[in-house]
Tab-separated table of C-alpha atoms and ligand atoms in Angstrom:
chain	number	residue	atom	x	y	z
V	1	MET	CA	0.000	0.000	0.000
V	2	THR	CA	1.325	3.426	-0.866
V	3	GLN	CA	1.835	5.809	1.984
V	4	ASN	CA	-0.534	8.721	2.320
V	5	LEU	CA	1.004	12.167	2.305
V	6	LEU	CA	-1.034	13.076	5.361
V	7	GLU	CA	-2.555	10.707	7.841
V	8	VAL	CA	-4.326	12.055	10.897
V	9	ARG	CA	-5.166	9.545	13.610
V	10	ASN	CA	-7.522	10.140	16.512
V	11	LEU	CA	-6.641	13.794	16.762
V	12	THR	CA	-8.139	15.471	19.799
V	13	ALA	CA	-7.251	19.133	20.104
V	14	GLY	CA	-8.605	21.989	22.117
V	15	PHE	CA	-7.991	24.849	24.463
V	16	GLU	CA	-7.145	25.347	28.092
V	17	THR	CA	-9.760	27.597	29.659
V	18	GLU	CA	-10.786	28.749	33.159
V	19	ASN	CA	-13.007	25.686	33.285
V	20	GLY	CA	-10.259	23.308	32.233
V	21	PHE	CA	-9.605	21.686	28.879
V	22	VAL	CA	-12.281	22.214	26.245
V	23	LYS	CA	-12.214	19.945	23.228
V	24	ALA	CA	-12.640	21.343	19.734
V	25	THR	CA	-11.930	18.148	17.808
V	26	ASP	CA	-12.706	14.664	18.996
V	27	ARG	CA	-10.590	11.766	17.698
V	28	VAL	CA	-10.486	13.043	14.131
V	29	SER	CA	-8.968	10.619	11.642
V	30	LEU	CA	-8.434	11.423	7.990
V	31	SER	CA	-6.010	10.753	5.210
V	32	LEU	CA	-4.905	12.552	2.099
V	33	ALA	CA	-3.114	10.893	-0.789
V	34	GLN	CA	-0.495	12.535	-2.975
V	35	GLY	CA	-2.009	14.917	-5.524
V	36	GLN	CA	-5.528	14.610	-4.139
V	37	THR	CA	-7.905	17.171	-2.700
V	38	LEU	CA	-9.792	16.448	0.486
V	39	CYS	CA	-12.558	18.833	1.498
V	40	ILE	CA	-13.718	19.134	5.061
V	41	VAL	CA	-17.288	20.416	5.230
V	42	GLY	CA	-19.596	21.062	8.151
V	43	GLU	CA	-21.501	23.728	10.009
V	44	SER	CA	-19.888	26.654	11.772
V	45	GLY	CA	-18.187	25.586	14.993
V	46	SER	CA	-17.829	21.942	13.984
V	47	GLY	CA	-14.043	22.058	14.363
V	48	LYS	CA	-12.836	22.465	10.782
V	49	SER	CA	-10.411	25.308	11.472
V	50	VAL	CA	-9.098	23.758	14.663
V	51	THR	CA	-8.381	20.535	12.742
V	52	SER	CA	-6.337	22.432	10.160
V	53	LEU	CA	-4.539	24.523	12.764
V	54	ALA	CA	-3.689	21.378	14.707
V	55	ILE	CA	-2.301	19.645	11.603
V	56	MET	CA	-0.086	22.662	10.921
V	57	ARG	CA	0.669	22.969	14.638
V	58	LEU	CA	-0.412	26.589	14.405
V	59	ILE	CA	-2.913	25.797	17.147
V	60	ASP	CA	-0.103	26.353	19.650
V	61	TYR	CA	-0.194	30.044	18.708
V	62	ALA	CA	-3.979	30.233	19.093
V	63	GLY	CA	-3.759	29.211	22.745
V	64	GLY	CA	-4.571	25.575	22.082
V	65	PHE	CA	-2.799	22.265	21.824
V	66	ILE	CA	-3.056	18.698	20.617
V	67	GLU	CA	-4.240	16.607	23.537
V	68	SER	CA	-3.848	13.226	21.873
V	69	GLY	CA	-3.516	11.566	18.511
V	70	GLU	CA	-1.048	11.608	15.655
V	71	VAL	CA	-0.421	13.754	12.601
V	72	LEU	CA	1.673	11.697	10.207
V	73	PHE	CA	3.170	13.816	7.457
V	74	LYS	CA	5.009	11.576	4.989
V	75	GLY	CA	4.982	8.903	7.644
V	76	GLU	CA	6.514	11.069	10.356
V	77	ASN	CA	4.491	12.070	13.414
V	78	ILE	CA	4.693	15.849	13.674
V	79	ALA	CA	2.216	16.171	16.547
V	80	GLY	CA	4.995	16.379	19.101
V	81	LYS	CA	7.626	18.219	17.091
V	82	LYS	CA	9.313	21.351	18.412
V	83	GLN	CA	8.011	24.601	16.928
V	84	GLN	CA	11.519	25.293	15.688
V	85	ASP	CA	11.309	22.191	13.491
V	86	MET	CA	7.734	22.986	12.505
V	87	MET	CA	8.845	26.377	11.191
V	88	ARG	CA	11.100	24.633	8.716
V	89	ILE	CA	8.285	22.343	7.604
V	90	ARG	CA	5.686	25.114	7.368
V	91	GLY	CA	6.273	27.276	4.373
V	92	SER	CA	8.476	24.723	2.655
V	93	LYS	CA	6.727	21.357	2.859
V	94	MET	CA	3.263	22.454	3.953
V	95	ALA	CA	1.679	25.857	3.537
V	96	MET	CA	-1.536	27.436	4.667
V	97	ILE	CA	-3.955	29.794	2.958
V	98	PHE	CA	-6.347	31.626	5.262
V	99	GLN	CA	-9.726	33.201	4.729
V	100	ASP	CA	-8.575	36.783	4.912
V	101	PRO	CA	-5.685	37.497	2.546
V	102	MET	CA	-4.961	40.818	4.236
V	103	SER	CA	-4.087	39.124	7.506
V	104	ALA	CA	-1.537	36.928	5.738
V	105	LEU	CA	0.207	39.810	3.990
V	106	ASN	CA	2.431	42.389	5.595
V	107	PRO	CA	1.140	45.864	4.671
V	108	VAL	CA	4.575	47.513	4.725
V	109	PHE	CA	6.360	45.268	2.226
V	110	LYS	CA	5.936	44.970	-1.530
V	111	VAL	CA	4.155	41.739	-2.473
V	112	GLY	CA	7.103	40.566	-4.575
V	113	GLU	CA	9.378	41.101	-1.602
V	114	GLN	CA	7.153	38.987	0.643
V	115	ILE	CA	7.326	36.040	-1.735
V	116	ALA	CA	11.051	36.534	-2.330
V	117	GLU	CA	11.714	36.587	1.407
V	118	SER	CA	10.179	33.150	1.822
V	119	LEU	CA	12.288	31.839	-1.088
V	120	ARG	CA	15.468	33.246	0.447
V	121	THR	CA	14.670	31.692	3.826
V	122	HIS	CA	13.474	28.267	2.752
V	123	LYS	CA	15.132	27.727	-0.612
V	124	LYS	CA	18.299	29.714	0.110
V	125	LEU	CA	17.948	31.630	-3.136
V	126	GLY	CA	20.001	34.771	-3.760
V	127	GLU	CA	18.440	38.241	-3.968
V	128	LYS	CA	18.006	38.347	-7.769
V	129	GLN	CA	16.933	34.730	-8.191
V	130	ALA	CA	14.358	35.041	-5.424
V	131	TRP	CA	12.849	38.163	-6.991
V	132	ALA	CA	12.680	36.512	-10.427
V	133	LYS	CA	10.982	33.438	-8.980
V	134	ALA	CA	8.546	35.688	-7.075
V	135	VAL	CA	7.549	37.335	-10.361
V	136	ASP	CA	7.148	33.879	-11.945
V	137	MET	CA	4.884	32.828	-9.097
V	138	LEU	CA	2.698	35.910	-9.556
V	139	ARG	CA	2.405	35.012	-13.233
V	140	LEU	CA	1.523	31.408	-12.370
V	141	VAL	CA	-1.403	32.497	-10.204
V	142	GLY	CA	-2.754	34.679	-12.997
V	143	ILE	CA	-1.719	38.154	-11.921
V	144	PRO	CA	-1.453	40.372	-15.006
V	145	SER	CA	1.749	42.410	-15.511
V	146	PRO	CA	3.522	40.516	-12.720
V	147	GLU	CA	6.789	42.485	-13.119
V	148	MET	CA	4.928	45.672	-12.282
V	149	ARG	CA	2.603	44.164	-9.688
V	150	ALA	CA	5.512	42.659	-7.740
V	151	HIS	CA	6.475	46.210	-6.768
V	152	GLN	CA	3.076	47.025	-5.349
V	153	TYR	CA	1.945	46.958	-1.722
V	154	PRO	CA	-1.047	44.886	-0.628
V	155	HIS	CA	-3.317	47.961	-0.276
V	156	GLU	CA	-2.778	48.725	-3.958
V	157	MET	CA	-4.448	45.435	-4.907
V	158	SER	CA	-8.009	44.130	-4.779
V	159	GLY	CA	-9.008	41.364	-2.345
V	160	GLY	CA	-8.985	38.773	-5.127
V	161	MET	CA	-5.511	39.858	-6.261
V	162	CYS	CA	-4.268	39.702	-2.674
V	163	GLN	CA	-5.579	36.153	-2.291
V	164	ARG	CA	-3.709	35.254	-5.492
V	165	VAL	CA	-0.570	36.711	-3.932
V	166	VAL	CA	-1.147	34.636	-0.796
V	167	ILE	CA	-1.541	31.522	-2.959
V	168	ALA	CA	1.649	32.436	-4.839
V	169	MET	CA	3.410	32.805	-1.518
V	170	ALA	CA	2.084	29.448	-0.303
V	171	LEU	CA	3.225	27.765	-3.530
V	172	ALA	CA	6.592	29.476	-3.846
V	173	CYS	CA	8.620	26.821	-2.064
V	174	ASP	CA	6.873	23.896	-3.816
V	175	PRO	CA	5.016	22.577	-0.781
V	176	GLU	CA	3.629	19.064	-0.971
V	177	LEU	CA	0.579	19.993	1.054
V	178	ILE	CA	-1.539	23.113	0.985
V	179	ILE	CA	-4.183	23.673	3.612
V	180	ALA	CA	-6.720	26.293	2.604
V	181	ASP	CA	-9.258	27.368	5.235
V	182	GLU	CA	-12.250	29.034	3.553
V	183	PRO	CA	-9.941	30.727	1.034
V	184	THR	CA	-12.751	32.402	-0.862
V	185	THR	CA	-15.350	33.419	1.708
V	186	ALA	CA	-13.951	36.933	2.118
V	187	LEU	CA	-14.184	37.552	-1.627
V	188	ASP	CA	-17.116	38.450	-3.827
V	189	VAL	CA	-18.810	35.709	-5.808
V	190	THR	CA	-17.184	36.160	-9.226
V	191	VAL	CA	-13.734	36.385	-7.664
V	192	GLN	CA	-14.506	33.291	-5.568
V	193	ALA	CA	-15.034	31.285	-8.732
V	194	GLN	CA	-11.762	32.530	-10.205
V	195	ILE	CA	-9.787	31.583	-7.100
V	196	LEU	CA	-11.352	28.118	-7.078
V	197	ASP	CA	-10.517	27.643	-10.728
V	198	LEU	CA	-6.990	28.644	-9.864
V	199	LEU	CA	-6.778	26.068	-7.067
V	200	ALA	CA	-8.157	23.393	-9.392
V	201	LYS	CA	-5.569	24.322	-12.027
V	202	LEU	CA	-2.714	24.252	-9.538
V	203	LYS	CA	-3.829	20.883	-8.300
V	204	ARG	CA	-3.818	19.535	-11.874
V	205	GLU	CA	-0.581	21.117	-12.995
V	206	LEU	CA	1.550	21.029	-9.878
V	207	LYS	CA	0.025	17.882	-8.338
V	208	THR	CA	-0.031	19.571	-4.961
V	209	SER	CA	-2.172	17.858	-2.353
V	210	ILE	CA	-4.845	20.163	-1.007
V	211	LEU	CA	-6.829	20.070	2.198
V	212	LEU	CA	-9.658	22.500	1.590
V	213	ILE	CA	-11.977	23.630	4.322
V	214	THR	CA	-15.256	25.097	3.269
V	215	HIS	CA	-18.857	25.239	4.358
V	216	ASP	CA	-19.851	25.580	0.718
V	217	MET	CA	-20.919	22.164	-0.623
V	218	GLY	CA	-20.956	23.430	-4.202
V	219	VAL	CA	-17.315	24.382	-3.917
V	220	ALA	CA	-16.472	21.046	-2.348
V	221	ALA	CA	-18.306	19.112	-5.071
V	222	GLU	CA	-16.380	20.981	-7.732
V	223	ILE	CA	-12.852	20.621	-6.486
V	224	ALA	CA	-12.626	17.632	-4.120
V	225	ASP	CA	-11.670	14.025	-4.693
V	226	ARG	CA	-12.823	13.065	-1.225
V	227	ILE	CA	-15.104	14.690	1.326
V	228	ALA	CA	-15.029	14.537	5.111
V	229	VAL	CA	-18.123	15.767	6.926
V	230	MET	CA	-17.585	17.162	10.428
V	231	TYR	CA	-20.205	17.424	13.103
V	232	ALA	CA	-19.606	18.641	16.675
V	233	GLY	CA	-15.843	18.038	16.486
V	234	ALA	CA	-15.946	14.628	14.857
V	235	ILE	CA	-15.875	13.271	11.339
V	236	VAL	CA	-19.236	11.576	10.799
V	237	GLU	CA	-18.837	10.593	7.151
V	238	GLU	CA	-15.928	10.271	4.734
V	239	GLY	CA	-15.755	9.101	1.149
V	240	THR	CA	-15.521	10.143	-2.478
V	241	VAL	CA	-17.532	13.104	-3.771
V	242	ASP	CA	-19.786	10.663	-5.521
V	243	GLN	CA	-20.436	8.612	-2.406
V	244	VAL	CA	-20.904	11.460	0.042
V	245	PHE	CA	-22.831	13.906	-2.142
V	246	HIS	CA	-24.801	11.588	-4.378
V	247	ASN	CA	-25.330	8.708	-2.006
V	248	PRO	CA	-24.918	10.087	1.523
V	249	SER	CA	-25.027	7.609	4.398
V	250	HIS	CA	-25.110	9.663	7.559
V	251	PRO	CA	-28.432	11.335	8.426
V	252	TYR	CA	-26.502	14.530	9.201
V	253	THR	CA	-24.987	14.594	5.711
V	254	VAL	CA	-28.415	13.931	4.231
V	255	GLY	CA	-29.854	16.873	6.171
V	256	LEU	CA	-26.919	19.105	5.341
V	257	LEU	CA	-27.305	18.421	1.627
V	258	ARG	CA	-31.055	18.953	1.730
V	259	SER	CA	-30.563	22.320	3.410
V	260	ILE	CA	-28.536	23.678	0.524
V	261	PRO	CA	-30.191	25.414	-2.385
V	262	GLY	CA	-29.561	23.942	-5.798
V	263	LEU	CA	-27.532	20.860	-4.989
V	264	ASP	CA	-30.429	18.404	-5.135
V	265	GLY	CA	-31.900	20.037	-8.184
V	266	GLU	CA	-34.796	21.576	-6.250
V	267	ARG	CA	-34.722	25.285	-6.650
V	268	GLY	CA	-37.093	27.874	-5.398
V	269	GLY	CA	-38.838	25.555	-2.916
V	270	GLU	CA	-38.598	25.956	0.831
V	271	LEU	CA	-35.300	24.735	2.178
V	272	TYR	CA	-35.049	21.902	4.640
V	273	THR	CA	-33.575	22.703	8.037
V	274	ILE	CA	-32.140	20.148	10.428
V	275	LYS	CA	-34.146	20.503	13.628
V	276	GLY	CA	-32.302	21.504	16.804
V	277	THR	CA	-28.831	22.953	17.154
V	278	ILE	CA	-25.309	21.605	17.070
V	279	PRO	CA	-24.361	20.510	20.616
V	280	SER	CA	-21.234	21.658	22.405
V	281	ILE	CA	-18.435	19.146	21.975
V	282	ASN	CA	-17.896	19.343	25.705
V	283	ASP	CA	-21.488	18.528	26.541
V	284	LEU	CA	-22.394	15.772	24.122
V	285	PRO	CA	-25.368	13.468	24.536
V	286	THR	CA	-24.631	9.848	25.441
V	287	GLY	CA	-24.335	7.586	22.418
V	288	CYS	CA	-24.333	9.168	19.000
V	289	ARG	CA	-23.590	12.899	19.025
V	290	PHE	CA	-26.272	13.461	16.386
V	291	ASN	CA	-29.039	11.552	18.196
V	292	PRO	CA	-31.080	14.585	19.452
V	293	ARG	CA	-31.492	15.771	15.870
V	294	CYS	CA	-31.627	12.505	13.994
V	295	PRO	CA	-34.872	11.520	12.257
V	296	HIS	CA	-33.862	7.832	12.406
V	297	VAL	CA	-32.767	7.641	16.027
V	298	MET	CA	-32.943	4.135	17.551
V	299	ASP	CA	-32.471	2.860	21.107
V	300	ARG	CA	-28.916	1.833	20.434
V	301	CYS	CA	-28.028	5.382	19.291
V	302	LEU	CA	-28.886	6.684	22.759
V	303	ARG	CA	-26.501	4.244	24.413
V	304	GLU	CA	-23.573	3.497	22.126
V	305	GLU	CA	-21.409	5.847	20.143
V	306	PRO	CA	-21.056	4.644	16.553
V	307	PRO	CA	-17.465	4.607	15.280
V	308	LEU	CA	-16.640	5.730	11.750
V	309	MET	CA	-17.162	2.405	10.003
V	310	PRO	CA	-17.306	1.118	6.440
V	311	GLY	CA	-20.916	1.430	5.335
V	312	LYS	CA	-23.317	0.211	2.719
V	313	ASN	CA	-22.513	2.778	0.050
V	314	GLY	CA	-18.757	2.231	0.209
V	315	GLN	CA	-17.870	5.277	2.289
V	316	ARG	CA	-17.266	5.358	6.020
V	317	ALA	CA	-20.000	6.701	8.274
V	318	ALA	CA	-20.477	6.992	12.029
V	319	CYS	CA	-24.013	5.661	12.053
V	320	TRP	CA	-25.477	2.411	13.380
V	321	LEU	CA	-27.805	2.237	10.377
V	322	GLU	CA	-24.722	1.714	8.272
V	323	GLU	CA	-23.433	-1.249	10.167
V	324	LEU	CA	-22.842	-4.137	7.816
V	325	PRO	CA	-23.895	-7.605	8.893
V	326	LYS	CA	-21.009	-9.507	10.451
V	327	GLU	CA	-19.467	-12.122	8.234
V	328	GLY	CA	-21.066	-15.492	8.761
V	329	ALA	CA	-23.969	-13.925	10.664
K	401	ATP	N1	-8.926	30.202	20.486
K	401	ATP	C1	-9.957	29.474	20.930
K	401	ATP	N2	-10.213	29.347	22.248
K	401	ATP	C2	-11.251	28.605	22.706
K	401	ATP	N3	-12.111	27.932	21.908
K	401	ATP	C3	-11.912	28.017	20.573
K	401	ATP	C4	-10.837	28.788	20.009
K	401	ATP	N4	-10.900	28.658	18.655
K	401	ATP	C5	-11.949	27.857	18.396
K	401	ATP	N5	-12.561	27.471	19.527
K	401	ATP	C6	-13.724	26.592	19.626
K	401	ATP	O1	-13.496	25.390	18.944
K	401	ATP	C7	-14.668	24.929	18.286
K	401	ATP	C8	-14.406	24.651	16.837
K	401	ATP	O2	-14.124	25.866	16.195
K	401	ATP	P1	-13.613	25.995	14.686
K	401	ATP	O3	-13.107	27.373	14.538
K	401	ATP	O4	-12.671	24.889	14.391
K	401	ATP	O5	-14.964	25.793	13.871
K	401	ATP	P2	-15.157	25.825	12.281
K	401	ATP	O6	-15.750	24.508	11.904
K	401	ATP	O7	-13.909	26.241	11.623
K	401	ATP	O8	-16.301	26.941	12.125
K	401	ATP	P3	-16.481	28.075	10.976
K	401	ATP	O9	-17.202	27.407	9.848
K	401	ATP	O10	-17.334	29.097	11.656
K	401	ATP	O11	-15.139	28.600	10.608
K	401	ATP	C9	-15.719	26.006	18.519
K	401	ATP	O12	-16.562	25.584	19.551
K	401	ATP	C10	-14.928	27.207	18.935
K	401	ATP	O13	-15.666	28.028	19.795
K	402	MG	MG1	-13.339	27.926	10.556
């Protein structure tokens, strides 16, 4: 079996608060193969950002930490690595693209300089070489007149242009993994589509593996190879786009898809809403975390927590309805 580029195992991460440790992710396991795109979808507060910050070990800077579990990057567990070592890995082997491009750019440096700086640090390029490669990167991400634009400051560019610069910066050192957390939500709709097209193109041409976090199912359907659905800190379903979107197993996924305009072909009608609200990860019901909202809840769901298990449609789902009959039974 070929090794996955990224393999997350039972990752529990959270924050130390006045009331003790509060979990934000609960035994999250996922894997990403070379050159593939995995999308994590789920409602606000389900733990998508914390998962990505924990993988990058940026969670340490947000006042949180990894409580247990492993993050295997190219087979090596980076969950316990020193930040000093992580700094070398981040920016060169894995890079992150955030929602707000302005927060990732330094307002007082020219955009070309910011890309060149990363190339000098991580790739040990000389002054001239680094600048030339920075201009090439701006061209690659579709910035017109890159020679001229490289001399501009972030405030001289539109939000969409700035996000392209951030992507150029993330790609500059040829990372093997890019984690993008809602990279288009701060942009207007037409620019969103352009940035997504750009990510899809980069994935095809550079074969970079992408972990994309979004709450937009349409976006996920367009760009992903595999989808992981998060609910209250846990992954409740994981499979190919076809499996998860066209043949969903978990009642939460079913509800989520029905609550989105357009995806199921029904337009204009009243949208479905999943009854109830997402519970706090630190105050979960006994049994299945989705049981208070589930239309198919059974006795067993109130007592036993379903693990993420191979289900009837081929994907994995954390639902007792999906349990396959035991062999020989
Ligand atoms: N710095 C922090 N300190 C304490 N709790 C936090 C912190 N950051 C996030 N959390 C909590 O962790 C949980 C998961 O948050 P997270 O930001 O990962 O959600 P998300 O799925 O990314 O949501 P969204 O779609 O709104 O971005 C939430 O309950 C949130 O309140
Ligand atoms: Mg988030």
